[in-house]
Amino acid sequence: MTDLEVTGLGCRRGGRPVFRDLSFSLAKGELLALTGRNGSGKTTLLRALALLVPADAGAIHWQGADVAADREAWRRRIAWLGHLDGLKGDLTVRENVATACHLREEGTERVDAALAAFELGPLASRSVRTLSAGQRRRAALARVVAAGARLWLLDEPLNALDAPSQAALRAALGQHLATGGLAIAATHAPIDVPNARTLLMDSSPPPGGEEHEP
Amino acid sequence: MTDLEVTGLGCRRGGRPVFRDLSFSLAKGELLALTGRNGSGKTTLLRALALLVPADAGAIHWQGADVAADREAWRRRIAWLGHLDGLKGDLTVRENVATACHLREEGTERVDAALAAFELGPLASRSVRTLSAGQRRRAALARVVAAGARLWLLDEPLNALDAPSQAALRAALGQHLATGGLAIAATHAPIDVPNARTLLMDSSPPPGGEEHEP
Amino acid sequence: MSGFTALLARDLRLVWRRPGDVMVVLAFFVVATVLFPLGIGPETNLLARIAAGILWCAALFAALLSLDRLFAADYEDGALDLLLLAPWPLELAALAKCLAHWIVTGLPLAVLAPFMGLLFGLSGEGLAALGLTLLVGTPALSLIGGLAAALTLGARRGGALLALLALPLCVPTLIFGAGAVEAVATGGGFLTHLAILGALALLSLATLPWAIAAALRQAGE
Amino acid sequence: MSGFTALLARDLRLVWRRPGDVMVVLAFFVVATVLFPLGIGPETNLLARIAAGILWCAALFAALLSLDRLFAADYEDGALDLLLLAPWPLELAALAKCLAHWIVTGLPLAVLAPFMGLLFGLSGEGLAALGLTLLVGTPALSLIGGLAAALTLGARRGGALLALLALPLCVPTLIFGAGAVEAVATGGGFLTHLAILGALALLSLATLPWAIAAALRQAGE
Amino acid sequence: MASLHVLANPARFRRFSQKVLPVLSGATALVLAVGLYLALVESPPDYQQGETVRIMFIHVPSAWLAMAGYALLAGLGAALLVWRHPLAALMARAAAPVGAVFAAVCLLTGSLWGRPMWGTYWVWDARLTSMLLLFFLYLGHIALSRAYDDAERGDRAAAILALVGVINLPVIKFSVDWWNTLHQPASVMKLGGPSIHPAILTPLMVMAAALLLLFVVLVMVRTETEIDRRRLDAAERAQ
Ligand code: HEM
Ligand SMILES: Nc1ncnc2c1ncn2[C@@H]1O[C@H](COP(=O)(O)OP(=O)(O)OP(=O)(O)O)[C@@H](O)[C@H]1O
Ligand SMILES: Nc1ncnc2c1ncn2[C@@H]1O[C@H](COP(=O)(O)OP(=O)(O)OP(=O)(O)O)[C@@H](O)[C@H]1O
Ligand SMILES: [Mg+2]
Ligand SMILES: [Mg+2]
């Protein structure tokens, strides 16, 4: 049974069409890996799925209902990891993750497990400003895990992670899928989890095909 | 003949020692790949080599002379790629690369070749603000190539690059090394170029070994 | 905990971590007001006459000076996306952020201003009027400035553009705020002014959160 | 091309890309000067009396509001590292950035201010004094503000508190600037004031680039 | 309303404007000529103000058009935000500078007039001050709509500002009136009150009509330019 159904989606950035007529569907326990050249529209697609960028055309359905009809319910279903980590440098790791849960109006009971999943226990009370790039990325991932959402939208989650942390991410993803979750991840490296499908975003119009800016 | 000679280097961040007593040397045509856990000090080491972060102990010698003695000569020898791209969103790709050359008080004759090396020709007159993450990273790499420096210091250069761009980077690195250049790159993925050595930064004290923030 | 409370608590905690930021705004206010007696000379009558206007203007500038990072920090570190994706109305988030701003600038300014008024030789009643009008008027400034801050996200030269957008909209608040203090000095009652200020604040409260939310959604695209 | 010229050219080009930015600062200056009459009341004599203080204050605010991003933009996008790594003295880079800021704000402000002085009924000589003092005084504001901008970069908790120290540094410039215009109004000459302002600007020029460079190096760590 | 809806499409607007513009421009020239004749030759000099009274025939219509122009901006802003009319953004972009120019003309003619009348270029009168603030609102709108790389973002941000500004306009006007009357009751600017002599009223009305036509023509021409510019951008991008 497919939970997520995307039909005929099209988006433009700065007046340029980025992709057109994109359709796919995703069922419980499945991961969709978005790949493709730089500039092919992976980030744009993720933002469009989160309704952050308005789509030009097409529709997104969740269990048969258009997600734009009840935006707040939809937002409750998704957890977001962007190019930027979305962490506050002046707060500690734990505070960051806990605040994110509060902002979703949820409890903080999953926070400790999420921190542990990314070996953040010893760093939990360090302020994020003093972390290295990969440590921050792990904190951002812990935030996604702690959110307890059905659908994870991840933009290059492997960026800056060392090998053990990549394995931790894979384990977390595997568990999320095993418990009936869904995930869509833009990535340039293969994510080896079971039930992974790949969507190759091909850039027509090619990403470098444009000429002069006005 | 070793050009770069690092002896007994030690650094601390925020009062915590990050690494101690680090020594290595690097000769013409060699690449040193820094690997290790997140937070093991790769970025710190690169910044210390660029004299951006003062070292606690130890010394850095270039062809026998302490680099701290003539900082400006040393800066002329290195090209820098940080976690951040260091590009101006309001300038076009070409302007960004050319300005970086001017800031090094050098000519712009290498700019076109550098842009071509990363397939940036068609994007050259787009303003950087409208580029995707990987396109920006490529522009930053073109800046490094155009600098024409002897030693490249690269912090996670593969981040956000798609597969063809990774190949382009490998080719550019190979040519830099072949013409007698040196490079040090922090990375979590193997960079397959000839003459690559690996330095595993092990985190003792372990990256998570610290307790509470003071 | 509701999302509104959580956001408010987060922003207050962030300020608490860097108390210096609030101090700078207050210091700016003090320096700006002290400057006038220094520049104009020691004529007490003249100073008392212009005190209300100067103090209100200085408060307005101090508030604006601290506003430009209100949403910009969240925009630049990606936290704005999380607010846009929070499962409760963005209008409430806008309100929470403006409220946090008011608590850390409007409120301290209202407390500090009467002390500065002493330097200008304001009467006791005038001092009370000054503090009260600032207390009632500054929420409108926080909201108007919040709108300008949201509109200028992603635009360059944010600070100055923000001020250009916000200042004309702040004029009514300024006029009635300063007017109230002067009304006291000239023997008039200032309750009418206070009521009008309250009305202005309510008008802002009733309209601006929507405008701010709309502007934030734009920025997220 | 020398690195100094290259940096200056880059910053001016960035402004050139958005000529609106300069207009915004000027517009802000105009709006700010208009706010004071709104706060104080429309009595022409009174306004002429305090015009110098108001115009100088507004110029300071305009300069400050446009200064806060002077180094922050470079810091946040990583371009600051490139400046730190440029093979020529960082002091020159600090100077180039402050000079670019002065060219796009201080200079236009000095040209515009006399026109605003007309609104306040300043005499012809007063207008000339206003323009000249701003021309001589604003470089110091750009440098002092540049120091504050550099000190507040990045993580250091003390940064904001240090900026608090930088603010009072502007006070002498303001006092002599506003004082010169008032000296003209009361029949005195303003050359002494102008000389002192020039001395202040030279003093800033001789010391502050080093302080700014030191602050930038801190931020790069 | 239905006919307006038809015009919401830029291409249709083009066809419409190409038909209408020549006629409208001709009419503008004609009415302007008549108006100027009436204002400069026919109407008598004022017994108090002499020949300078003729400034009024530009000054007052400019004031009206500046105010009407901001209302137009707000309307276009609503059309953009609520109905997403693509033409509304282009028209707002075209109209804002025109309105600002009329506000500036009002301010300039007013202060030029003030010199002989009041002996000074400027007094802090309520009416003057609120026109000045309106001019600033225009400036903010123009600056904001141009502050982004993405023109569409600038359009929408400016639309939000125009809506908020128009809610505030009466409040600003009211507060400025109140502010001034407290300190300076009944300033010099009292001409004839509402009872204006027909010899002045007729040329005034004709000039007002002429400037209104001019306003419409300018906005239409500028809208066409904006459409062309967007087309050009789109074509360049699509390459
Ligand atoms: C910069 C200076 C001035 C500005 C900004 C200004 C602004 C305005 C405005 C906004 C209006 C339209 C009022 C309305 O119909 O609601 C107006 C009307 C008018 N102004 Fe001015 N004005 C200025 C100077 C003057 C001067 C110096 C005079 C002549 C003494 C003058 C005479 C008039 C007259 C006769 C009207 C029409 C009166 C009416 O509608 O009853 N204005 N002005
Ligand atoms: N500004 C800072 N203040 C205090 N501590 C810091 C700061 N920056 C980094 N650290 C700490 O220094 C250590 C080394 O950080 P560094 O950024 O060099 O790691 P890294 O090897 O580059 O990691 P990554 O692979 O995640 O990029 C980490 O433990 C980190 O928490
Ligand atoms: N703010 C913007 N304004 C205009 N164009 C944009 C903007 N952001 C992205 N683009 C363009 O839209 C296209 C898609 O960008 P997007 O960020 O979705 O690519 P991506 O697939 O995520 O690439 P990457 O792998 O580099 O992250 C690119 O051609 C890019 O240049
Ligand atoms: Mg991307
Ligand atoms: Mg690192």
Short mmCIF file of C-alpha atoms in Angstrom, two decimals, chain B residues 43-206:
data_model
loop_
_atom_site.label_atom_id
_atom_site.label_comp_id
_atom_site.label_asym_id
_atom_site.label_seq_id
_atom_site.Cartn_x
_atom_site.Cartn_y
_atom_site.Cartn_z
CA THR B 43 39.81 20.97 10.44
CA THR B 44 41.87 22.23 13.34
CA LEU B 45 45.04 20.80 11.83
CA LEU B 46 44.34 22.41 8.46
CA ARG B 47 43.68 25.76 10.12
CA ALA B 48 46.83 25.42 12.18
CA LEU B 49 48.83 24.72 9.02
CA ALA B 50 47.41 27.88 7.49
CA LEU B 51 48.36 29.72 10.71
CA LEU B 52 44.72 30.65 11.23
CA VAL B 53 44.73 28.90 14.58
CA PRO B 54 47.79 29.33 16.75
CA ALA B 55 49.52 26.09 17.62
CA ASP B 56 50.21 25.18 21.23
CA ALA B 57 53.47 23.48 20.51
CA GLY B 58 55.56 22.29 17.62
CA ALA B 59 56.68 23.90 14.39
CA ILE B 60 55.94 23.93 10.67
CA HIS B 61 58.84 24.16 8.27
CA TRP B 62 58.74 24.79 4.53
CA GLN B 63 61.97 23.90 2.77
CA GLY B 64 63.76 24.18 6.08
CA ALA B 65 62.45 27.59 7.16
CA ASP B 66 59.87 28.12 9.89
CA VAL B 67 56.74 29.34 8.16
CA ALA B 68 55.77 31.58 11.07
CA ALA B 69 58.84 33.68 10.33
CA ASP B 70 57.47 35.01 7.06
CA ARG B 71 53.72 34.65 7.19
CA GLU B 72 53.00 36.47 3.97
CA ALA B 73 55.32 34.32 1.92
CA TRP B 74 53.65 31.29 3.45
CA ARG B 75 50.17 32.54 2.63
CA ARG B 76 51.27 33.03 -0.95
CA ARG B 77 52.17 29.34 -1.08
CA ILE B 78 48.84 27.96 0.10
CA ALA B 79 45.38 27.76 -1.41
CA TRP B 80 42.47 27.26 0.97
CA LEU B 81 39.14 25.47 0.74
CA GLY B 82 37.25 25.51 4.01
CA HIS B 83 33.98 24.02 5.21
CA LEU B 84 32.44 27.27 3.97
CA ASP B 85 32.76 28.11 0.32
CA GLY B 86 33.92 31.70 0.74
CA LEU B 87 31.94 32.93 -2.27
CA LYS B 88 30.00 36.16 -2.57
CA GLY B 89 26.39 35.52 -3.50
CA ASP B 90 26.06 38.80 -5.36
CA LEU B 91 28.99 38.21 -7.67
CA THR B 92 28.98 35.85 -10.59
CA VAL B 93 31.03 32.66 -10.56
CA ARG B 94 33.72 34.19 -12.76
CA GLU B 95 33.90 37.38 -10.72
CA ASN B 96 34.27 35.35 -7.56
CA VAL B 97 37.18 33.36 -8.91
CA ALA B 98 38.84 36.39 -10.50
CA THR B 99 38.49 38.47 -7.34
CA ALA B 100 40.11 35.71 -5.32
CA CYS B 101 43.10 35.86 -7.69
CA HIS B 102 43.29 39.63 -7.36
CA LEU B 103 43.18 39.33 -3.59
CA ARG B 104 46.24 37.12 -3.86
CA GLU B 105 47.79 39.86 -5.99
CA GLU B 106 47.95 37.53 -8.94
CA GLY B 107 46.75 37.69 -12.52
CA THR B 108 43.60 36.05 -13.81
CA GLU B 109 45.13 34.04 -16.62
CA ARG B 110 44.33 30.70 -14.97
CA VAL B 111 40.67 31.50 -14.33
CA ASP B 112 39.20 30.16 -17.56
CA ALA B 113 41.01 26.85 -17.35
CA ALA B 114 39.93 26.47 -13.71
CA LEU B 115 36.29 27.11 -14.56
CA ALA B 116 36.48 24.66 -17.43
CA ALA B 117 38.01 22.01 -15.17
CA PHE B 118 34.80 21.96 -13.13
CA GLU B 119 32.35 22.38 -16.02
CA LEU B 120 31.49 25.85 -14.82
CA GLY B 121 31.65 27.49 -18.26
CA PRO B 122 27.88 27.71 -18.71
CA LEU B 123 27.39 28.91 -15.13
CA ALA B 124 30.22 31.45 -15.24
CA SER B 125 27.99 34.49 -15.45
CA ARG B 126 25.27 33.29 -13.08
CA SER B 127 25.36 34.95 -9.71
CA VAL B 128 26.42 32.50 -7.03
CA ARG B 129 23.31 33.14 -4.97
CA THR B 130 21.27 31.17 -7.49
CA LEU B 131 23.46 28.07 -7.52
CA SER B 132 22.81 24.73 -5.88
CA ALA B 133 25.03 23.44 -3.08
CA GLY B 134 27.24 21.34 -5.35
CA GLN B 135 27.54 24.06 -7.97
CA ARG B 136 28.84 26.41 -5.30
CA ARG B 137 31.31 23.86 -4.08
CA ARG B 138 32.62 23.49 -7.61
CA ALA B 139 33.06 27.25 -7.88
CA ALA B 140 35.05 27.21 -4.63
CA LEU B 141 37.23 24.42 -6.02
CA ALA B 142 37.80 26.41 -9.21
CA ARG B 143 39.03 29.23 -6.99
CA VAL B 144 41.59 26.90 -5.45
CA VAL B 145 42.80 25.71 -8.84
CA ALA B 146 43.03 29.27 -10.18
CA ALA B 147 45.14 30.38 -7.22
CA GLY B 148 48.15 28.53 -8.59
CA ALA B 149 49.54 27.83 -5.13
CA ARG B 150 52.07 25.14 -4.28
CA LEU B 151 50.18 23.65 -1.34
CA TRP B 152 46.44 23.02 -1.37
CA LEU B 153 44.66 22.76 1.96
CA LEU B 154 41.23 21.23 1.36
CA ASP B 155 38.60 20.58 4.01
CA GLU B 156 36.20 17.88 2.83
CA PRO B 157 36.49 18.80 -0.84
CA LEU B 158 34.18 15.98 -1.92
CA ASN B 159 31.23 17.32 0.07
CA ALA B 160 28.12 17.92 -2.02
CA LEU B 161 29.85 16.96 -5.29
CA ASP B 162 28.15 14.60 -7.72
CA ALA B 163 30.12 11.71 -9.21
CA PRO B 164 31.34 13.48 -12.39
CA SER B 165 32.47 16.46 -10.33
CA GLN B 166 34.32 14.16 -7.96
CA ALA B 167 36.14 12.79 -10.98
CA ALA B 168 36.92 16.34 -12.09
CA LEU B 169 38.38 17.07 -8.68
CA ARG B 170 40.48 13.95 -8.85
CA ALA B 171 41.79 14.98 -12.25
CA ALA B 172 42.60 18.48 -11.04
CA LEU B 173 44.37 17.09 -7.98
CA GLY B 174 46.30 14.64 -10.14
CA GLN B 175 47.51 17.40 -12.40
CA HIS B 176 48.44 19.62 -9.45
CA LEU B 177 50.52 16.84 -7.96
CA ALA B 178 52.04 15.91 -11.29
CA THR B 179 53.34 19.45 -11.70
CA GLY B 180 55.08 19.32 -8.35
CA GLY B 181 52.28 20.54 -6.12
CA LEU B 182 51.40 19.29 -2.64
CA ALA B 183 47.99 18.82 -1.11
CA ILE B 184 46.48 18.03 2.25
CA ALA B 185 42.83 17.08 2.29
CA ALA B 186 40.54 16.20 5.15
CA THR B 187 38.09 13.63 3.90
CA HIS B 188 35.78 10.84 4.94
CA ALA B 189 35.78 9.15 1.55
CA PRO B 190 38.91 7.81 -0.15
CA ILE B 191 40.43 10.12 -2.75
CA ASP B 192 41.94 7.87 -5.36
CA VAL B 193 44.94 9.72 -6.67
CA PRO B 194 48.44 8.33 -7.06
CA ASN B 195 50.93 9.32 -4.37
CA ALA B 196 48.24 9.62 -1.74
CA ARG B 197 49.21 8.88 1.83
CA THR B 198 46.76 8.75 4.68
CA LEU B 199 47.09 10.26 8.11
CA LEU B 200 44.61 8.82 10.57
CA MET B 201 43.87 11.39 13.22
CA ASP B 202 43.04 9.32 16.24
CA SER B 203 41.25 11.09 18.92
CA SER B 204 43.13 10.64 22.14
CA PRO B 205 41.58 12.15 24.19
CA PRO B 206 38.65 10.58 22.36
#
